[in-house]
CSV table of C-alpha atoms and ligand atoms in Angstrom, one decimal:
chain,number,residue,atom,x,y,z
A,1,MET,CA,0.0,0.0,-0.2
A,2,ASP,CA,1.3,3.5,-0.6
A,3,LYS,CA,2.1,6.0,1.2
A,4,PHE,CA,2.5,10.0,1.1
A,5,VAL,CA,5.8,11.3,2.9
A,6,ILE,CA,5.3,15.1,2.7
A,7,ASN,CA,8.2,17.9,4.0
A,8,GLY,CA,5.9,20.7,5.2
A,9,GLY,CA,6.6,24.2,5.1
A,10,LYS,CA,6.0,25.3,1.7
A,11,PRO,CA,3.7,27.6,-0.1
A,12,LEU,CA,2.1,26.9,-3.2
A,13,VAL,CA,2.6,29.0,-6.3
A,14,GLY,CA,1.5,28.3,-9.7
A,15,SER,CA,-1.3,27.4,-11.9
A,16,VAL,CA,-3.7,23.9,-12.0
A,17,CYS,CA,-6.0,22.3,-13.9
A,18,VAL,CA,-9.3,21.3,-12.6
A,19,PRO,CA,-10.4,17.7,-14.0
A,20,ARG,CA,-13.6,16.6,-14.9
A,21,SER,CA,-16.3,15.4,-12.2
A,22,LYS,CA,-16.0,11.9,-10.5
A,23,ASN,CA,-19.3,12.6,-9.1
A,24,SER,CA,-20.6,13.3,-12.6
A,25,ILE,CA,-18.6,10.2,-14.5
A,26,LEU,CA,-19.9,7.7,-12.1
A,27,PRO,CA,-23.3,8.3,-12.8
A,28,ILE,CA,-23.1,8.7,-16.5
A,29,LEU,CA,-21.1,5.9,-16.8
A,30,ALA,CA,-23.9,3.5,-15.0
A,31,SER,CA,-26.4,5.2,-17.5
A,32,CYS,CA,-24.3,4.1,-20.6
A,33,VAL,CA,-26.2,0.8,-19.7
A,34,LEU,CA,-29.6,2.0,-21.5
A,35,CYS,CA,-27.6,2.9,-24.3
A,36,ARG,CA,-27.7,0.0,-27.1
A,37,GLU,CA,-25.1,1.8,-29.0
A,38,THR,CA,-21.3,3.4,-28.5
A,39,VAL,CA,-20.7,6.2,-26.1
A,40,THR,CA,-17.4,8.3,-25.8
A,41,LEU,CA,-16.8,10.6,-23.0
A,42,HIS,CA,-14.0,13.3,-23.7
A,43,ASP,CA,-11.3,14.4,-20.9
A,44,CYS,CA,-12.1,11.5,-18.2
A,45,PRO,CA,-9.2,11.7,-15.5
A,46,HIS,CA,-7.5,8.6,-14.3
A,47,PHE,CA,-9.4,7.7,-10.6
A,48,SER,CA,-9.9,5.0,-9.0
A,49,ASP,CA,-13.2,4.8,-9.0
A,50,ILE,CA,-13.6,5.1,-12.5
A,51,ASP,CA,-11.4,2.6,-13.4
A,52,ASN,CA,-13.6,0.3,-10.9
A,53,MET,CA,-16.7,1.4,-12.5
A,54,LEU,CA,-15.3,0.7,-15.8
A,55,GLU,CA,-14.2,-2.8,-14.1
A,56,LEU,CA,-18.1,-3.5,-13.1
A,57,LEU,CA,-19.2,-2.6,-16.9
A,58,SER,CA,-16.8,-4.9,-18.2
A,59,ILE,CA,-18.0,-7.9,-16.1
A,60,LEU,CA,-21.3,-6.6,-16.8
A,61,GLY,CA,-20.6,-7.3,-21.1
A,62,ALA,CA,-19.9,-3.8,-21.8
A,63,LYS,CA,-17.1,-3.6,-24.3
A,64,ILE,CA,-14.6,-0.1,-22.9
A,65,GLU,CA,-11.9,1.2,-25.0
A,66,LYS,CA,-9.5,3.7,-22.8
A,67,GLY,CA,-7.2,6.4,-24.2
A,68,HIS,CA,-5.3,9.0,-22.7
A,69,LYS,CA,-8.4,11.0,-21.8
A,70,ASN,CA,-11.2,9.9,-23.9
A,71,ILE,CA,-13.2,6.6,-22.9
A,72,HIS,CA,-15.3,4.7,-25.3
A,73,ILE,CA,-18.2,2.4,-23.5
A,74,ASP,CA,-20.3,-0.2,-25.9
A,75,CYS,CA,-23.5,-1.8,-24.0
A,76,LYS,CA,-24.7,-3.4,-26.9
A,77,ASN,CA,-23.7,-6.7,-25.8
A,78,ILE,CA,-24.3,-6.8,-22.2
A,79,THR,CA,-25.0,-10.1,-21.5
A,80,ASN,CA,-25.0,-10.5,-17.3
A,81,CYS,CA,-27.5,-8.6,-14.5
A,82,THR,CA,-25.5,-10.3,-11.7
A,83,LEU,CA,-22.6,-8.0,-10.1
A,84,PRO,CA,-20.2,-9.6,-8.9
A,85,ASP,CA,-19.9,-10.0,-4.6
A,86,ASP,CA,-17.0,-8.3,-3.7
A,87,LEU,CA,-16.8,-5.8,-6.1
A,88,SER,CA,-20.5,-4.3,-5.5
A,89,LYS,CA,-19.6,-4.6,-2.0
A,90,GLN,CA,-16.4,-2.5,-2.3
A,91,ILE,CA,-17.5,0.0,-4.9
A,92,ARG,CA,-20.8,2.0,-3.5
A,93,SER,CA,-21.4,3.2,-6.9
A,94,SER,CA,-22.2,-0.1,-7.9
A,95,ILE,CA,-25.6,0.6,-6.5
A,96,PHE,CA,-26.0,3.4,-9.9
A,97,LEU,CA,-26.2,0.3,-11.8
A,98,LEU,CA,-29.5,-0.9,-10.4
A,99,GLY,CA,-31.9,1.8,-12.1
A,100,PRO,CA,-30.1,1.5,-15.5
A,101,LEU,CA,-30.3,-2.7,-15.2
A,102,VAL,CA,-34.0,-3.1,-14.1
A,103,ALA,CA,-34.9,-0.5,-16.6
A,104,ARG,CA,-33.0,-2.2,-20.0
A,105,PHE,CA,-33.5,-5.8,-19.0
A,106,GLY,CA,-36.1,-6.3,-16.4
A,107,CYS,CA,-33.6,-7.5,-13.4
A,108,ALA,CA,-30.3,-6.8,-11.5
A,109,ARG,CA,-28.6,-8.4,-8.8
A,110,VAL,CA,-26.1,-6.3,-6.5
A,111,SER,CA,-24.7,-6.6,-2.9
A,112,TYR,CA,-25.6,-4.1,-0.5
A,113,PRO,CA,-23.0,-1.8,-1.0
A,114,GLY,CA,-23.5,-1.4,3.2
A,115,GLY,CA,-21.7,1.3,5.5
A,116,CYS,CA,-18.5,2.5,5.1
A,117,GLU,CA,-16.1,5.6,6.9
A,118,ILE,CA,-18.5,8.3,7.2
A,119,GLY,CA,-21.6,6.5,7.8
A,120,ALA,CA,-24.3,3.8,7.1
A,121,ARG,CA,-25.2,5.5,3.8
A,122,PRO,CA,-28.6,3.1,3.7
A,123,ILE,CA,-30.2,2.5,0.4
A,124,ASP,CA,-33.7,2.8,0.8
A,125,LEU,CA,-34.8,5.5,-1.0
A,126,HIS,CA,-33.0,4.1,-4.2
A,127,LEU,CA,-35.4,1.2,-3.5
A,128,LYS,CA,-38.4,3.0,-2.8
A,129,GLY,CA,-38.1,5.1,-5.9
A,130,LEU,CA,-37.4,1.7,-8.3
A,131,LYS,CA,-40.5,-0.1,-6.5
A,132,ALA,CA,-43.1,2.7,-7.3
A,133,LEU,CA,-41.6,2.5,-10.5
A,134,GLY,CA,-43.2,-1.5,-10.6
A,135,THR,CA,-39.7,-3.3,-9.4
A,136,LYS,CA,-40.0,-6.1,-7.3
A,137,ILE,CA,-37.4,-6.3,-4.8
A,138,ASP,CA,-36.3,-9.0,-3.1
A,139,GLU,CA,-33.3,-8.3,0.0
A,140,LYS,CA,-32.0,-11.4,1.4
A,141,TYR,CA,-28.9,-12.1,3.1
A,142,GLY,CA,-27.1,-9.0,1.8
A,143,LYS,CA,-28.2,-9.4,-1.9
A,144,ILE,CA,-30.8,-7.5,-3.5
A,145,ASP,CA,-32.5,-8.9,-6.6
A,146,CYS,CA,-34.5,-6.7,-8.6
A,147,TYR,CA,-37.7,-7.9,-11.1
A,148,ALA,CA,-39.5,-6.0,-13.7
A,149,HIS,CA,-41.3,-7.2,-16.1
A,150,LYS,CA,-42.6,-3.3,-17.1
A,151,LEU,CA,-41.3,0.0,-15.9
A,152,VAL,CA,-44.4,2.3,-15.6
A,153,GLY,CA,-43.6,5.9,-15.0
A,154,ALA,CA,-45.0,7.2,-11.4
A,155,ASP,CA,-44.6,10.1,-8.7
A,156,ILE,CA,-42.2,9.9,-6.4
A,157,HIS,CA,-41.4,12.0,-3.8
A,158,LEU,CA,-38.2,11.8,-1.5
A,159,ASP,CA,-37.9,11.7,2.2
A,160,TYR,CA,-34.6,13.5,1.8
A,161,PRO,CA,-33.4,15.0,-1.5
A,162,SER,CA,-30.4,11.7,-1.9
A,163,VAL,CA,-28.2,12.6,-5.1
A,164,GLY,CA,-27.6,9.0,-5.9
A,165,ALA,CA,-31.6,7.8,-5.1
A,166,THR,CA,-32.6,10.9,-7.8
A,167,GLU,CA,-29.7,9.6,-10.5
A,168,ASN,CA,-30.8,6.4,-10.3
A,169,ILE,CA,-34.5,6.7,-10.2
A,170,MET,CA,-33.7,9.3,-13.1
A,171,MET,CA,-31.6,6.8,-15.1
A,172,ALA,CA,-34.5,4.0,-14.4
A,173,GLY,CA,-37.3,6.3,-15.4
A,174,VAL,CA,-35.9,6.9,-18.8
A,175,LEU,CA,-36.7,3.9,-20.6
A,176,ALA,CA,-40.1,3.6,-18.5
A,177,THR,CA,-43.5,3.9,-20.2
A,178,GLY,CA,-44.6,7.3,-19.7
A,179,THR,CA,-43.9,10.1,-17.1
A,180,THR,CA,-41.7,9.8,-14.0
A,181,ARG,CA,-41.8,13.0,-11.9
A,182,ILE,CA,-39.4,13.1,-8.6
A,183,PHE,CA,-40.3,15.8,-6.3
A,184,ASN,CA,-37.6,16.9,-3.9
A,185,SER,CA,-34.9,16.1,-6.0
A,186,ALA,CA,-31.2,16.5,-5.5
A,187,LYS,CA,-30.0,19.7,-7.5
A,188,GLU,CA,-26.1,19.0,-7.1
A,189,PRO,CA,-24.8,20.4,-10.4
A,190,GLU,CA,-23.8,16.3,-11.4
A,191,ILE,CA,-28.1,15.8,-11.9
A,192,VAL,CA,-28.1,18.8,-14.4
A,193,ASP,CA,-25.0,16.9,-15.8
A,194,LEU,CA,-26.3,13.5,-15.8
A,195,GLN,CA,-29.5,15.2,-17.5
A,196,ASN,CA,-27.8,17.1,-20.0
A,197,PHE,CA,-26.0,13.3,-21.5
A,198,ILE,CA,-28.8,11.5,-20.7
A,199,ASN,CA,-30.7,14.1,-22.9
A,200,SER,CA,-27.5,14.2,-25.4
A,201,MET,CA,-28.8,9.8,-26.3
A,202,GLY,CA,-32.6,11.6,-27.1
A,203,GLY,CA,-33.5,11.2,-23.5
A,204,LYS,CA,-36.3,13.6,-22.4
A,205,ILE,CA,-35.4,14.7,-18.8
A,206,MET,CA,-36.2,17.8,-17.3
A,207,GLY,CA,-36.1,19.9,-14.8
A,208,ALA,CA,-32.7,19.0,-13.1
A,209,GLY,CA,-31.5,21.5,-10.8
A,210,THR,CA,-34.9,22.4,-8.7
A,211,ASP,CA,-36.3,20.1,-6.8
A,212,THR,CA,-39.0,18.5,-9.2
A,213,ILE,CA,-37.8,16.8,-12.3
A,214,VAL,CA,-39.7,15.1,-14.6
A,215,ILE,CA,-38.6,12.4,-17.1
A,216,GLU,CA,-40.7,11.4,-20.2
A,217,GLY,CA,-40.0,7.5,-21.2
A,218,VAL,CA,-38.3,7.0,-24.2
A,219,GLY,CA,-38.4,3.6,-26.4
A,220,ASN,CA,-34.5,3.8,-27.5
A,221,LEU,CA,-31.2,5.9,-26.9
A,222,HIS,CA,-28.7,6.8,-29.0
A,223,SER,CA,-24.7,6.8,-29.8
A,224,THR,CA,-23.2,10.2,-28.2
A,225,GLU,CA,-20.1,12.2,-27.1
A,226,TYR,CA,-20.2,14.2,-24.2
A,227,THR,CA,-17.4,16.6,-21.9
A,228,PRO,CA,-18.6,16.1,-18.2
A,229,ILE,CA,-18.4,18.8,-16.0
A,230,PRO,CA,-15.2,20.2,-13.9
A,231,ASP,CA,-14.8,18.9,-10.3
A,232,ARG,CA,-16.3,21.3,-8.2
A,233,ILE,CA,-15.3,19.1,-4.6
A,234,ILE,CA,-11.2,19.4,-6.7
A,235,ALA,CA,-11.4,22.8,-7.2
A,236,GLY,CA,-13.1,23.5,-3.6
A,237,THR,CA,-9.9,21.3,-2.6
A,238,TYR,CA,-7.5,23.5,-4.3
A,239,LEU,CA,-8.4,26.6,-3.2
A,240,LEU,CA,-8.4,25.4,0.6
A,241,ALA,CA,-5.3,24.2,0.0
A,242,GLY,CA,-4.1,27.5,-1.4
A,243,ALA,CA,-5.4,29.5,1.4
A,244,MET,CA,-4.1,27.6,3.9
A,245,CYS,CA,-0.5,27.3,2.5
A,246,GLY,CA,-0.6,30.3,1.4
A,247,GLY,CA,1.1,31.6,-1.6
A,248,ASP,CA,-0.4,32.6,-5.2
A,249,ILE,CA,-2.3,29.8,-7.2
A,250,LEU,CA,-4.4,29.9,-10.5
A,251,ILE,CA,-6.7,27.8,-10.7
A,252,LYS,CA,-8.4,26.8,-13.8
A,253,ASN,CA,-11.4,25.4,-15.4
A,254,VAL,CA,-13.6,26.4,-12.3
A,255,ASP,CA,-17.7,26.8,-12.6
A,256,TYR,CA,-17.5,28.9,-10.1
A,257,ALA,CA,-21.3,29.0,-9.6
A,258,HIS,CA,-21.0,25.6,-8.5
A,259,ILE,CA,-18.9,26.1,-5.5
A,260,TYR,CA,-20.4,29.9,-4.5
A,261,SER,CA,-21.0,28.5,-0.8
A,262,LEU,CA,-17.2,27.8,-0.6
A,263,LEU,CA,-16.4,31.4,-2.2
A,264,THR,CA,-18.9,33.4,0.2
A,265,LYS,CA,-16.8,31.9,2.6
A,266,PHE,CA,-13.5,33.2,1.3
A,267,LYS,CA,-15.3,36.4,0.5
A,268,ASP,CA,-16.3,36.8,4.3
A,269,ALA,CA,-13.2,35.9,5.6
A,270,GLY,CA,-11.3,38.5,3.7
A,271,PHE,CA,-9.0,36.5,1.2
A,272,ASP,CA,-7.4,38.4,-1.9
A,273,LEU,CA,-9.8,36.1,-4.5
A,274,ASN,CA,-10.2,37.0,-8.4
A,275,ILE,CA,-12.6,35.1,-10.6
A,276,LYS,CA,-12.5,35.7,-14.4
A,277,ASP,CA,-14.3,33.9,-16.5
A,278,ASP,CA,-13.3,30.4,-15.6
A,279,ASN,CA,-10.3,30.6,-14.1
A,280,ILE,CA,-10.0,32.0,-9.9
A,281,ARG,CA,-7.1,33.6,-8.9
A,282,LEU,CA,-6.3,33.3,-4.8
A,283,ARG,CA,-3.3,34.8,-2.6
A,284,ALA,CA,-3.1,34.3,0.5
A,285,GLY,CA,-0.6,34.9,3.8
A,286,ARG,CA,0.1,32.6,6.4
A,287,GLU,CA,-2.0,35.1,8.6
A,288,LYS,CA,-5.9,34.4,8.2
A,289,LYS,CA,-9.6,34.7,9.3
A,290,SER,CA,-11.6,31.4,10.7
A,291,PHE,CA,-14.5,31.2,8.6
A,292,GLY,CA,-16.3,31.0,12.1
A,293,LYS,CA,-19.4,28.8,10.9
A,294,ILE,CA,-19.8,26.0,8.3
A,295,ASP,CA,-23.2,23.5,8.1
A,296,THR,CA,-22.8,20.8,5.4
A,297,MET,CA,-26.2,20.9,3.4
A,298,PRO,CA,-27.2,19.5,0.4
A,299,TYR,CA,-26.0,21.6,-3.1
A,300,PRO,CA,-26.3,24.4,-3.5
A,301,GLY,CA,-25.6,24.4,0.8
A,302,PHE,CA,-22.1,24.2,1.9
A,303,PRO,CA,-20.8,20.6,0.5
A,304,THR,CA,-20.0,17.6,2.9
A,305,ASP,CA,-17.2,16.8,0.6
A,306,LEU,CA,-15.5,20.5,1.3
A,307,GLN,CA,-16.0,19.8,4.9
A,308,ALA,CA,-12.7,17.8,6.1
A,309,GLN,CA,-10.8,20.4,3.8
A,310,THR,CA,-12.1,23.5,5.1
A,311,LEU,CA,-12.0,21.8,8.2
A,312,ALA,CA,-8.1,21.7,8.2
A,313,LEU,CA,-7.6,25.4,7.0
A,314,GLN,CA,-9.5,26.2,10.5
A,315,CYS,CA,-7.0,24.7,12.0
A,316,VAL,CA,-4.8,27.5,11.4
A,317,SER,CA,-7.1,30.2,10.9
A,318,ASN,CA,-7.6,32.8,13.5
A,319,GLY,CA,-10.5,32.5,15.7
A,320,VAL,CA,-13.0,29.5,16.5
A,321,CYS,CA,-14.9,27.9,13.5
A,322,VAL,CA,-18.0,25.6,14.6
A,323,VAL,CA,-18.2,22.6,11.8
A,324,THR,CA,-21.4,20.9,11.9
A,325,GLU,CA,-21.9,17.8,9.9
A,326,ASN,CA,-25.6,17.4,9.2
A,327,LEU,CA,-24.6,14.5,6.0
A,328,PHE,CA,-23.0,11.8,7.1
A,329,GLU,CA,-22.8,11.0,10.8
A,330,THR,CA,-19.6,9.6,11.3
A,331,ARG,CA,-17.5,12.0,8.6
A,332,PHE,CA,-15.0,13.4,11.3
A,333,LYS,CA,-12.2,10.7,10.9
A,334,HIS,CA,-10.2,13.4,10.2
A,335,VAL,CA,-9.8,15.0,13.5
A,336,PRO,CA,-8.0,12.5,15.5
A,337,GLU,CA,-5.4,12.2,12.7
A,338,LEU,CA,-5.7,16.6,13.0
A,339,ILE,CA,-5.4,16.3,16.3
A,340,LYS,CA,-2.0,14.1,16.1
A,341,MET,CA,-0.4,17.1,13.7
A,342,GLY,CA,-1.5,19.6,16.8
A,343,ALA,CA,-4.7,21.1,15.6
A,344,ASN,CA,-6.6,21.9,18.6
A,345,ILE,CA,-10.3,20.2,17.8
A,346,ILE,CA,-12.7,19.2,20.2
A,347,THR,CA,-16.0,17.4,19.1
A,348,LYS,CA,-19.7,16.3,20.4
A,349,ASP,CA,-21.6,14.1,17.6
A,350,ARG,CA,-21.9,15.8,14.7
A,351,THR,CA,-20.1,19.0,15.8
A,352,ALA,CA,-16.2,20.1,16.0
A,353,ILE,CA,-15.2,23.4,17.2
A,354,VAL,CA,-11.8,24.3,15.6
A,355,THR,CA,-9.6,27.0,17.1
A,356,GLY,CA,-6.9,28.0,15.4
A,357,VAL,CA,-3.2,27.5,16.4
A,358,LYS,CA,-0.3,29.1,14.4
A,359,ASP,CA,1.5,25.8,13.5
A,360,LEU,CA,1.2,22.5,13.1
A,361,TYR,CA,3.9,19.7,12.9
A,362,GLY,CA,4.6,16.6,10.7
A,363,ALA,CA,3.0,13.1,12.3
A,364,ASP,CA,2.0,9.5,10.8
A,365,VAL,CA,-1.3,9.9,10.1
A,366,SER,CA,-4.0,7.5,7.8
A,367,ALA,CA,-6.4,9.1,4.9
A,368,THR,CA,-9.2,7.0,6.2
A,369,ASP,CA,-11.3,8.4,3.9
A,370,LEU,CA,-11.2,10.3,0.2
A,371,ARG,CA,-11.4,13.6,1.7
A,372,ALA,CA,-10.0,12.8,4.9
A,373,GLY,CA,-7.1,12.1,2.9
A,374,SER,CA,-6.8,15.1,1.0
A,375,ALA,CA,-7.6,17.0,3.7
A,376,LEU,CA,-3.8,15.5,5.6
A,377,VAL,CA,-2.3,16.3,2.7
A,378,MET,CA,-2.8,20.3,2.5
A,379,ALA,CA,-2.0,19.3,6.6
A,380,GLY,CA,1.1,18.1,5.4
A,381,ILE,CA,2.0,20.6,3.3
A,382,TYR,CA,1.3,23.3,6.0
A,383,ALA,CA,3.2,21.5,8.8
A,384,HIS,CA,6.6,21.8,9.9
A,385,GLY,CA,8.5,18.6,9.4
A,386,GLN,CA,7.9,15.4,8.3
A,387,THR,CA,4.4,13.5,7.8
A,388,THR,CA,3.2,10.2,6.5
A,389,ILE,CA,0.1,9.4,4.9
A,390,SER,CA,-0.5,5.4,5.0
A,391,ASN,CA,-4.1,4.2,2.8
A,392,VAL,CA,-2.9,6.9,-0.1
A,393,HIS,CA,-5.7,4.5,-2.2
A,394,ASN,CA,-8.3,6.0,-0.7
A,395,ILE,CA,-7.3,9.6,-2.1
A,396,ASP,CA,-6.3,8.3,-5.4
A,397,ARG,CA,-10.1,7.2,-5.4
A,398,GLY,CA,-10.9,11.0,-6.5
A,399,TYR,CA,-7.9,12.5,-7.3
A,400,GLU,CA,-5.2,11.9,-10.3
A,401,SER,CA,-1.8,11.7,-8.4
A,402,ILE,CA,-2.6,15.0,-6.2
A,403,GLU,CA,1.4,14.5,-5.2
A,404,LYS,CA,2.4,15.9,-8.5
A,405,VAL,CA,-0.1,18.3,-8.6
A,406,PHE,CA,1.4,19.7,-5.3
A,407,ASN,CA,4.6,19.3,-6.3
A,408,ALA,CA,4.3,21.3,-9.5
A,409,LEU,CA,2.7,24.0,-7.2
A,410,GLY,CA,6.4,24.2,-4.6
A,411,ALA,CA,4.9,21.0,-2.2
A,412,ASP,CA,7.5,18.4,-1.7
A,413,ILE,CA,5.5,15.5,-1.6
A,414,LYS,CA,7.0,11.6,-2.5
A,415,ARG,CA,4.8,8.6,-2.9
A,416,VAL,CA,6.6,5.2,-1.3
B,1,UD1,C1,-23.4,11.5,-3.1
B,1,UD1,C2,-21.6,11.6,-3.4
B,1,UD1,C3,-20.8,12.1,-2.8
B,1,UD1,C4,-21.3,12.8,-1.5
B,1,UD1,C5,-23.2,13.3,-1.4
B,1,UD1,C6,-23.7,14.3,-0.6
B,1,UD1,C7,-21.5,10.6,-5.7
B,1,UD1,C8,-20.7,9.2,-6.7
B,1,UD1,N1,-21.2,10.8,-4.7
B,1,UD1,O1,-23.1,10.2,-2.5
B,1,UD1,O2,-19.7,12.4,-2.8
B,1,UD1,O3,-20.8,13.0,-0.2
B,1,UD1,O4,-24.0,12.6,-2.8
B,1,UD1,O5,-23.4,15.3,-1.5
B,1,UD1,O6,-22.0,11.2,-5.7
B,1,UD1,N2,-29.8,8.3,2.3
B,1,UD1,C9,-30.6,7.7,3.1
B,1,UD1,N3,-31.2,6.3,2.0
B,1,UD1,C10,-31.1,6.9,1.0
B,1,UD1,C11,-29.9,7.2,0.3
B,1,UD1,C12,-29.4,8.4,0.8
B,1,UD1,O7,-31.0,8.1,4.2
B,1,UD1,O8,-31.5,5.8,0.2
B,1,UD1,C13,-29.1,9.4,3.1
B,1,UD1,C14,-27.6,9.1,3.5
B,1,UD1,O9,-27.5,8.3,4.3
B,1,UD1,C15,-26.9,10.6,3.6
B,1,UD1,C16,-28.1,11.5,2.9
B,1,UD1,O10,-29.3,10.9,2.3
B,1,UD1,O11,-27.1,11.1,5.3
B,1,UD1,C17,-27.0,12.1,2.0
B,1,UD1,O12,-26.7,11.2,1.3
B,1,UD1,P1,-26.8,11.2,-0.9
B,1,UD1,O13,-27.3,12.2,-1.1
B,1,UD1,O14,-27.6,10.1,-1.5
B,1,UD1,O15,-25.2,11.0,-1.1
B,1,UD1,P2,-24.3,9.7,-2.4
B,1,UD1,O16,-25.3,9.9,-2.9
B,1,UD1,O17,-24.6,8.1,-1.7
């Protein structure tokens, strides 16, 4: 298992380009199952979550061709609707395949994805939506068997605006007969991207980005070429790293509207930000003001996927910040690791109270999950001395060679 060894204390200077969004690409790949013709996705990054999803698709019988940045997916000859136990347990996004498989083939079998480091992550809303469209679901011994003679559009009200459930129901509704309406749907930019992608194949989805999505079922989809949106979480990570470590960074290929909640916090704390077209320049010294309060919420609220990185910045900002994690019940695994590095943080239930300190010090820490890992990389670049981060595979799930990106900006990170 790879580790990172970081020699800290370096500012970040230079420019960096944001790759395409992992959380857009994963459901987009799943929705390729709906189409009998070849789909080409442009400019895709190399994240292990994406590779794993491609492996799942090829196990189902899809033909995958990967170029340097483009992926061609041909799902014409899918022969298998059962996802292997080990992979589907390991890869949470396997659940995205339920909707498309049932919609096209009338059956699907996956293992229950189970909990993970950030919380229990139930899938009841996914299943409730598929049932409403006419799927019979049999849950036994950790396996989910889905059958449907024919999916028929329905009105579905989500108790919570779950991103994954909204996407699964959208994908199932595309090949259902009649109209499906999702009320209290998630409004994340990745949902809009999925709508745009499916519509580029001839789907008829409207309303993504609002709390009501309407899907008119169509008989067939056709081939398409598509470029997914930039990754707003990576854009946010780079900005937060620049703010934490000090320096002058230019971040390219950002849709600033997607990270407005974060940019507002930067502005309120008096950071020097310059936004022009799809570029953001941030200049920061070592002295900075705390954000005061962070509450994670569904989009357009503050993203839970930036909570760990923001908390890392608060560790070295003047003042106190109260961070409340409202989405995932155990998403503070980075806190004990940051405390090892000298941070002053007290947690109670879903709240962390962070009192800024001037210095952090290198320590041996573990990347317990993807975003916790990127927060520790930021802390390691800031800290005095040497930091070793284990379980780097968790970071590779959603960042492509993060060490190379930060080294190009002046950090000193070795993968060993
Ligand atoms: C997606 C993102 C993830 C992000 C999260 C919230 C992808 C691949 N992942 O995850 O990075 O952190 O959105 O922005 O896009 N819930 C239920 N029942 C369900 C489904 C969800 O109770 O059936 C709960 C979850 O436990 C959680 C909350 O709803 O507390 C939000 O989860 P959800 O929006 O579904 O997140 P994901 O789609 O899993």
